[in-house]
């Protein structure tokens, strides 16, 4: 059932992007009614090139493993991160809160092919958890241009409950610059406030003065056994 929802989300996202681009082209053409045929031809050619460029970029993302939510081993982490503009890594263990996070990340991975979504079993990744100071699960490491720039630790920022909406997590990732904003995220979700609390007090991760964004600079070439 969950796999079907992810596939449906991916298909809807593809159709939505195509429809938005078509509508944008049509709207601009209507605003340019006073242009002559040569101008319109040039405009159509420009838009067609933009569409082809976007499609090429999308195919490259999919080739690199975007569009799906995958588990990777610690020794694979650096290769997965290499040359990625945006990557979300879920450090997890086999418990209920992490399963909740898995569900939302699976849906977002299908919708946001511009970002790579992976997960790592924290109990099998001592090097990464030590380096990133992962002390509570679930923890999302938000990585931009091969550097960790932010964290989502537990559910505090998502309402402190386990029945938060996918859009709540999405807007947190939008704010961090990890995914592109979509119109649906702008809708007010207060009408369906979650109610079940997971933890009464979860401290947010705070970087110390000794921490840097370039967490992996000195370690990316290290071989993990």
PDB file of C-alpha atoms in Angstrom:
ATOM      1  CA  UNK A   1       0.000   0.000   0.000  1.00  0.00           C
ATOM      2  CA  UNK A   2       2.808   2.418   0.957  1.00  0.00           C
ATOM      3  CA  UNK A   3       4.688   1.634  -2.259  1.00  0.00           C
ATOM      4  CA  UNK A   4       1.537   2.378  -4.267  1.00  0.00           C
ATOM      5  CA  UNK A   5       1.188   5.742  -2.500  1.00  0.00           C
ATOM      6  CA  UNK A   6       4.806   6.620  -3.284  1.00  0.00           C
ATOM      7  CA  UNK A   7       4.334   5.675  -6.949  1.00  0.00           C
ATOM      8  CA  UNK A   8       1.135   7.701  -7.109  1.00  0.00           C
ATOM      9  CA  UNK A   9       2.879  10.708  -5.549  1.00  0.00           C
ATOM     10  CA  UNK A  10       5.709  10.464  -8.091  1.00  0.00           C
ATOM     11  CA  UNK A  11       3.273  10.273 -11.022  1.00  0.00           C
ATOM     12  CA  UNK A  12       1.226  13.189  -9.701  1.00  0.00           C
ATOM     13  CA  UNK A  13       4.366  15.236  -9.227  1.00  0.00           C
ATOM     14  CA  UNK A  14       5.527  14.581 -12.801  1.00  0.00           C
ATOM     15  CA  UNK A  15       2.124  15.503 -14.195  1.00  0.00           C
ATOM     16  CA  UNK A  16       1.929  18.578 -11.979  1.00  0.00           C
ATOM     17  CA  UNK A  17       5.306  19.902 -13.072  1.00  0.00           C
ATOM     18  CA  UNK A  18       4.469  19.370 -16.750  1.00  0.00           C
ATOM     19  CA  UNK A  19       1.107  21.086 -16.321  1.00  0.00           C
ATOM     20  CA  UNK A  20       2.648  24.047 -14.492  1.00  0.00           C
ATOM     21  CA  UNK A  21       5.243  24.543 -17.217  1.00  0.00           C
ATOM     22  CA  UNK A  22       2.604  24.299 -19.955  1.00  0.00           C
ATOM     23  CA  UNK A  23       0.359  26.785 -18.157  1.00  0.00           C
ATOM     24  CA  UNK A  24       3.275  29.167 -17.677  1.00  0.00           C
ATOM     25  CA  UNK A  25       4.088  29.031 -21.388  1.00  0.00           C
ATOM     26  CA  UNK A  26       0.446  29.571 -22.374  1.00  0.00           C
ATOM     27  CA  UNK A  27       0.071  32.510 -19.982  1.00  0.00           C
ATOM     28  CA  UNK A  28       3.143  34.241 -21.338  1.00  0.00           C
ATOM     29  CA  UNK A  29       2.068  33.662 -24.915  1.00  0.00           C
ATOM     30  CA  UNK A  30      -1.284  35.260 -24.163  1.00  0.00           C
ATOM     31  CA  UNK A  31       0.477  38.282 -22.656  1.00  0.00           C
ATOM     32  CA  UNK A  32       2.579  38.589 -25.781  1.00  0.00           C
ATOM     33  CA  UNK A  33      -0.277  38.802 -28.268  1.00  0.00           C
ATOM     34  CA  UNK A  34       1.208  41.907 -29.848  1.00  0.00           C
ATOM     35  CA  UNK A  35       4.403  40.140 -30.842  1.00  0.00           C
ATOM     36  CA  UNK A  36       4.898  39.232 -34.464  1.00  0.00           C
ATOM     37  CA  UNK A  37       5.358  35.651 -35.696  1.00  0.00           C
ATOM     38  CA  UNK A  38       9.142  35.795 -35.562  1.00  0.00           C
ATOM     39  CA  UNK A  39       9.036  36.928 -31.941  1.00  0.00           C
ATOM     40  CA  UNK A  40       6.590  34.167 -31.046  1.00  0.00           C
ATOM     41  CA  UNK A  41       8.730  31.569 -32.779  1.00  0.00           C
ATOM     42  CA  UNK A  42      11.773  32.688 -30.836  1.00  0.00           C
ATOM     43  CA  UNK A  43       9.786  32.613 -27.611  1.00  0.00           C
ATOM     44  CA  UNK A  44       8.518  29.101 -28.291  1.00  0.00           C
ATOM     45  CA  UNK A  45      12.042  27.950 -29.132  1.00  0.00           C
ATOM     46  CA  UNK A  46      13.372  29.474 -25.901  1.00  0.00           C
ATOM     47  CA  UNK A  47      10.693  27.755 -23.833  1.00  0.00           C
ATOM     48  CA  UNK A  48      11.264  24.454 -25.603  1.00  0.00           C
ATOM     49  CA  UNK A  49      14.974  24.613 -24.827  1.00  0.00           C
ATOM     50  CA  UNK A  50      14.143  25.357 -21.187  1.00  0.00           C
ATOM     51  CA  UNK A  51      11.846  22.336 -21.071  1.00  0.00           C
ATOM     52  CA  UNK A  52      14.503  20.104 -22.602  1.00  0.00           C
ATOM     53  CA  UNK A  53      17.090  21.366 -20.130  1.00  0.00           C
ATOM     54  CA  UNK A  54      14.783  20.684 -17.201  1.00  0.00           C
ATOM     55  CA  UNK A  55      13.977  17.222 -18.494  1.00  0.00           C
ATOM     56  CA  UNK A  56      17.681  16.446 -18.906  1.00  0.00           C
ATOM     57  CA  UNK A  57      18.340  17.577 -15.346  1.00  0.00           C
ATOM     58  CA  UNK A  58      15.467  15.439 -14.112  1.00  0.00           C
ATOM     59  CA  UNK A  59      16.810  12.367 -15.886  1.00  0.00           C
ATOM     60  CA  UNK A  60      20.216  12.975 -14.321  1.00  0.00           C
ATOM     61  CA  UNK A  61      18.642  13.195 -10.859  1.00  0.00           C
ATOM     62  CA  UNK A  62      16.789   9.926 -11.389  1.00  0.00           C
ATOM     63  CA  UNK A  63      19.977   8.266 -12.644  1.00  0.00           C
ATOM     64  CA  UNK A  64      21.703   9.312  -9.427  1.00  0.00           C
ATOM     65  CA  UNK A  65      19.054   7.645  -7.285  1.00  0.00           C
ATOM     66  CA  UNK A  66      16.689  10.551  -6.712  1.00  0.00           C
ATOM     67  CA  UNK A  67      12.943   9.953  -6.671  1.00  0.00           C
ATOM     68  CA  UNK A  68      13.197   7.051  -4.228  1.00  0.00           C
ATOM     69  CA  UNK A  69      13.985   6.603  -0.558  1.00  0.00           C
ATOM     70  CA  UNK A  70      16.830   4.127  -0.088  1.00  0.00           C
ATOM     71  CA  UNK A  71      18.918   2.665   2.694  1.00  0.00           C
ATOM     72  CA  UNK A  72      22.680   2.957   2.329  1.00  0.00           C
ATOM     73  CA  UNK A  73      25.500   1.510   4.397  1.00  0.00           C
ATOM     74  CA  UNK A  74      28.016   3.674   6.194  1.00  0.00           C
ATOM     75  CA  UNK A  75      30.768   2.840   3.688  1.00  0.00           C
ATOM     76  CA  UNK A  76      28.494   3.946   0.821  1.00  0.00           C
ATOM     77  CA  UNK A  77      27.563   7.270   2.373  1.00  0.00           C
ATOM     78  CA  UNK A  78      30.291   9.452   0.899  1.00  0.00           C
ATOM     79  CA  UNK A  79      29.761   8.167  -2.636  1.00  0.00           C
ATOM     80  CA  UNK A  80      26.045   8.839  -2.296  1.00  0.00           C
ATOM     81  CA  UNK A  81      26.720  12.368  -1.077  1.00  0.00           C
ATOM     82  CA  UNK A  82      29.357  13.195  -3.707  1.00  0.00           C
ATOM     83  CA  UNK A  83      28.365  16.035  -6.051  1.00  0.00           C
ATOM     84  CA  UNK A  84      24.874  16.255  -4.562  1.00  0.00           C
ATOM     85  CA  UNK A  85      23.396  19.736  -4.227  1.00  0.00           C
ATOM     86  CA  UNK A  86      20.806  18.549  -1.716  1.00  0.00           C
ATOM     87  CA  UNK A  87      20.591  15.351   0.336  1.00  0.00           C
ATOM     88  CA  UNK A  88      18.488  14.343   3.335  1.00  0.00           C
ATOM     89  CA  UNK A  89      19.906  11.492   5.422  1.00  0.00           C
ATOM     90  CA  UNK A  90      17.738   9.823   8.067  1.00  0.00           C
ATOM     91  CA  UNK A  91      19.700   8.207  10.890  1.00  0.00           C
ATOM     92  CA  UNK A  92      17.363   5.584  12.267  1.00  0.00           C
ATOM     93  CA  UNK A  93      16.883   2.456  14.288  1.00  0.00           C
ATOM     94  CA  UNK A  94      14.036  -0.048  14.204  1.00  0.00           C
ATOM     95  CA  UNK A  95      11.499   1.778  16.352  1.00  0.00           C
ATOM     96  CA  UNK A  96       8.138   3.441  15.892  1.00  0.00           C
ATOM     97  CA  UNK A  97       9.259   7.103  15.608  1.00  0.00           C
ATOM     98  CA  UNK A  98      11.750   6.189  12.882  1.00  0.00           C
ATOM     99  CA  UNK A  99       9.070   4.225  11.034  1.00  0.00           C
ATOM    100  CA  UNK A 100       6.861   7.322  11.121  1.00  0.00           C
ATOM    101  CA  UNK A 101       9.702   9.384   9.646  1.00  0.00           C
ATOM    102  CA  UNK A 102      10.272   6.698   6.996  1.00  0.00           C
ATOM    103  CA  UNK A 103       6.685   7.025   5.789  1.00  0.00           C
ATOM    104  CA  UNK A 104       6.913  10.789   5.297  1.00  0.00           C
ATOM    105  CA  UNK A 105      10.359  10.699   3.703  1.00  0.00           C
ATOM    106  CA  UNK A 106       9.220   8.045   1.235  1.00  0.00           C
ATOM    107  CA  UNK A 107       6.408  10.307   0.072  1.00  0.00           C
ATOM    108  CA  UNK A 108       8.642  13.373  -0.143  1.00  0.00           C
ATOM    109  CA  UNK A 109      11.349  11.495  -2.058  1.00  0.00           C
ATOM    110  CA  UNK A 110       8.834  10.631  -4.770  1.00  0.00           C
ATOM    111  CA  UNK A 111       7.615  14.232  -4.981  1.00  0.00           C
ATOM    112  CA  UNK A 112      10.971  15.987  -4.831  1.00  0.00           C
ATOM    113  CA  UNK A 113      13.355  14.451  -7.318  1.00  0.00           C
ATOM    114  CA  UNK A 114      15.558  17.531  -6.964  1.00  0.00           C
ATOM    115  CA  UNK A 115      16.762  16.091  -3.647  1.00  0.00           C
ATOM    116  CA  UNK A 116      18.315  12.751  -2.722  1.00  0.00           C
ATOM    117  CA  UNK A 117      16.725  10.953   0.238  1.00  0.00           C
ATOM    118  CA  UNK A 118      18.598   8.160   2.020  1.00  0.00           C
ATOM    119  CA  UNK A 119      18.638   6.506   5.415  1.00  0.00           C
ATOM    120  CA  UNK A 120      21.423   4.972   7.485  1.00  0.00           C
ATOM    121  CA  UNK A 121      21.074   2.507  10.346  1.00  0.00           C
ATOM    122  CA  UNK A 122      22.695   4.465  13.165  1.00  0.00           C
ATOM    123  CA  UNK A 123      23.596   1.334  15.109  1.00  0.00           C
ATOM    124  CA  UNK A 124      25.693   0.160  12.164  1.00  0.00           C
ATOM    125  CA  UNK A 125      27.318   3.537  11.467  1.00  0.00           C
ATOM    126  CA  UNK A 126      29.481   4.457  14.491  1.00  0.00           C
ATOM    127  CA  UNK A 127      31.820   6.711  12.492  1.00  0.00           C
ATOM    128  CA  UNK A 128      29.052   8.859  11.035  1.00  0.00           C
ATOM    129  CA  UNK A 129      27.014   9.091  14.213  1.00  0.00           C
ATOM    130  CA  UNK A 130      30.104  10.140  16.172  1.00  0.00           C
ATOM    131  CA  UNK A 131      31.211  12.672  13.587  1.00  0.00           C
ATOM    132  CA  UNK A 132      27.731  14.192  13.255  1.00  0.00           C
ATOM    133  CA  UNK A 133      26.988  13.942  16.986  1.00  0.00           C
ATOM    134  CA  UNK A 134      23.807  11.978  16.373  1.00  0.00           C
ATOM    135  CA  UNK A 135      22.562  11.347  19.910  1.00  0.00           C
ATOM    136  CA  UNK A 136      18.846  10.759  19.409  1.00  0.00           C
ATOM    137  CA  UNK A 137      16.761   8.997  16.784  1.00  0.00           C
ATOM    138  CA  UNK A 138      15.255   9.821  14.432  1.00  0.00           C
ATOM    139  CA  UNK A 139      17.699  12.475  13.267  1.00  0.00           C
ATOM    140  CA  UNK A 140      17.711  14.001   9.791  1.00  0.00           C
ATOM    141  CA  UNK A 141      21.041  15.362   8.583  1.00  0.00           C
ATOM    142  CA  UNK A 142      20.355  18.070   6.001  1.00  0.00           C
ATOM    143  CA  UNK A 143      23.234  18.234   3.545  1.00  0.00           C
ATOM    144  CA  UNK A 144      23.858  20.893   0.907  1.00  0.00           C
ATOM    145  CA  UNK A 145      26.811  20.762  -1.464  1.00  0.00           C
ATOM    146  CA  UNK A 146      28.381  17.947   0.572  1.00  0.00           C
ATOM    147  CA  UNK A 147      28.163  19.883   3.848  1.00  0.00           C
ATOM    148  CA  UNK A 148      25.757  19.331   6.745  1.00  0.00           C
ATOM    149  CA  UNK A 149      23.989  22.646   7.263  1.00  0.00           C
ATOM    150  CA  UNK A 150      21.109  21.709   9.558  1.00  0.00           C
ATOM    151  CA  UNK A 151      19.461  18.913  11.536  1.00  0.00           C
ATOM    152  CA  UNK A 152      15.948  17.816  12.395  1.00  0.00           C
ATOM    153  CA  UNK A 153      16.159  15.939  15.690  1.00  0.00           C
ATOM    154  CA  UNK A 154      13.132  14.016  16.892  1.00  0.00           C
ATOM    155  CA  UNK A 155       9.676  15.510  16.368  1.00  0.00           C
ATOM    156  CA  UNK A 156       9.922  18.745  18.383  1.00  0.00           C
ATOM    157  CA  UNK A 157      10.073  20.948  15.291  1.00  0.00           C
ATOM    158  CA  UNK A 158       7.224  18.967  13.751  1.00  0.00           C
ATOM    159  CA  UNK A 159       4.782  19.594  16.559  1.00  0.00           C
ATOM    160  CA  UNK A 160       6.188  17.160  19.107  1.00  0.00           C
ATOM    161  CA  UNK A 161       3.757  14.454  17.991  1.00  0.00           C
ATOM    162  CA  UNK A 162       3.936  11.364  15.795  1.00  0.00           C
ATOM    163  CA  UNK A 163       0.891  12.081  13.635  1.00  0.00           C
ATOM    164  CA  UNK A 164       2.238  15.253  12.055  1.00  0.00           C
ATOM    165  CA  UNK A 165       1.427  15.914   8.405  1.00  0.00           C
ATOM    166  CA  UNK A 166       3.886  15.297   5.597  1.00  0.00           C
ATOM    167  CA  UNK A 167       3.481  18.971   4.660  1.00  0.00           C
ATOM    168  CA  UNK A 168       4.818  19.967   8.098  1.00  0.00           C
ATOM    169  CA  UNK A 169       8.074  18.138   7.439  1.00  0.00           C
ATOM    170  CA  UNK A 170       8.098  19.445   3.873  1.00  0.00           C
ATOM    171  CA  UNK A 171       7.938  23.070   5.019  1.00  0.00           C
ATOM    172  CA  UNK A 172      10.789  22.431   7.452  1.00  0.00           C
ATOM    173  CA  UNK A 173      12.889  21.126   4.560  1.00  0.00           C
ATOM    174  CA  UNK A 174      11.814  24.053   2.362  1.00  0.00           C
ATOM    175  CA  UNK A 175      12.974  26.468   5.070  1.00  0.00           C
ATOM    176  CA  UNK A 176      16.349  24.725   5.136  1.00  0.00           C
ATOM    177  CA  UNK A 177      16.664  24.933   1.347  1.00  0.00           C
ATOM    178  CA  UNK A 178      16.589  21.153   0.919  1.00  0.00           C
ATOM    179  CA  UNK A 179      13.515  20.876  -1.324  1.00  0.00           C
ATOM    180  CA  UNK A 180      11.667  23.204  -3.673  1.00  0.00           C
ATOM    181  CA  UNK A 181       8.453  24.716  -2.360  1.00  0.00           C
ATOM    182  CA  UNK A 182       5.145  23.595  -3.870  1.00  0.00           C
ATOM    183  CA  UNK A 183       1.815  25.411  -3.748  1.00  0.00           C
ATOM    184  CA  UNK A 184       0.221  22.734  -1.585  1.00  0.00           C
ATOM    185  CA  UNK A 185       2.706  23.472   1.212  1.00  0.00           C
ATOM    186  CA  UNK A 186       1.430  27.028   1.436  1.00  0.00           C
ATOM    187  CA  UNK A 187      -1.972  25.811   2.586  1.00  0.00           C
ATOM    188  CA  UNK A 188      -2.741  26.299   6.249  1.00  0.00           C
ATOM    189  CA  UNK A 189      -2.624  22.886   7.909  1.00  0.00           C
ATOM    190  CA  UNK A 190      -3.811  24.055  11.329  1.00  0.00           C
ATOM    191  CA  UNK A 191      -7.256  22.580  10.733  1.00  0.00           C
ATOM    192  CA  UNK A 192      -5.864  19.073  11.175  1.00  0.00           C
ATOM    193  CA  UNK A 193      -3.601  19.478  14.167  1.00  0.00           C
ATOM    194  CA  UNK A 194      -2.071  16.179  15.356  1.00  0.00           C
ATOM    195  CA  UNK A 195      -2.834  15.091  18.881  1.00  0.00           C
ATOM    196  CA  UNK A 196      -0.677  12.149  20.018  1.00  0.00           C
ATOM    197  CA  UNK A 197       2.557  13.036  21.785  1.00  0.00           C
ATOM    198  CA  UNK A 198       5.663  10.899  21.327  1.00  0.00           C
ATOM    199  CA  UNK A 199       8.010  12.584  23.805  1.00  0.00           C
ATOM    200  CA  UNK A 200       7.283  15.271  26.334  1.00  0.00           C
ATOM    201  CA  UNK A 201      10.752  16.792  26.140  1.00  0.00           C
ATOM    202  CA  UNK A 202      13.227  16.380  23.291  1.00  0.00           C
ATOM    203  CA  UNK A 203      16.112  18.804  23.152  1.00  0.00           C
ATOM    204  CA  UNK A 204      16.963  20.169  19.734  1.00  0.00           C
ATOM    205  CA  UNK A 205      20.451  19.588  18.385  1.00  0.00           C
ATOM    206  CA  UNK A 206      22.668  22.651  18.794  1.00  0.00           C
ATOM    207  CA  UNK A 207      25.993  23.007  17.067  1.00  0.00           C
ATOM    208  CA  UNK A 208      28.907  24.023  19.256  1.00  0.00           C
ATOM    209  CA  UNK A 209      31.531  26.559  18.305  1.00  0.00           C
ATOM    210  CA  UNK A 210      33.845  23.726  17.343  1.00  0.00           C
ATOM    211  CA  UNK A 211      31.397  22.332  14.789  1.00  0.00           C
ATOM    212  CA  UNK A 212      31.587  23.429  11.166  1.00  0.00           C
ATOM    213  CA  UNK A 213      29.329  23.062   8.166  1.00  0.00           C
ATOM    214  CA  UNK A 214      32.066  21.148   6.360  1.00  0.00           C
ATOM    215  CA  UNK A 215      31.656  18.088   8.561  1.00  0.00           C
ATOM    216  CA  UNK A 216      33.096  15.711   5.992  1.00  0.00           C
ATOM    217  CA  UNK A 217      35.936  17.744   4.513  1.00  0.00           C
ATOM    218  CA  UNK A 218      38.659  15.859   6.376  1.00  0.00           C
ATOM    219  CA  UNK A 219      36.954  12.492   6.151  1.00  0.00           C
ATOM    220  CA  UNK A 220      35.419  12.094   2.725  1.00  0.00           C
ATOM    221  CA  UNK A 221      38.389  10.168   1.448  1.00  0.00           C
ATOM    222  CA  UNK A 222      38.660   7.939   4.514  1.00  0.00           C
ATOM    223  CA  UNK A 223      37.919   4.282   3.832  1.00  0.00           C
ATOM    224  CA  UNK A 224      35.260   2.933   6.137  1.00  0.00           C
ATOM    225  CA  UNK A 225      35.575  -0.699   6.955  1.00  0.00           C
TER     226      UNK A 225
END
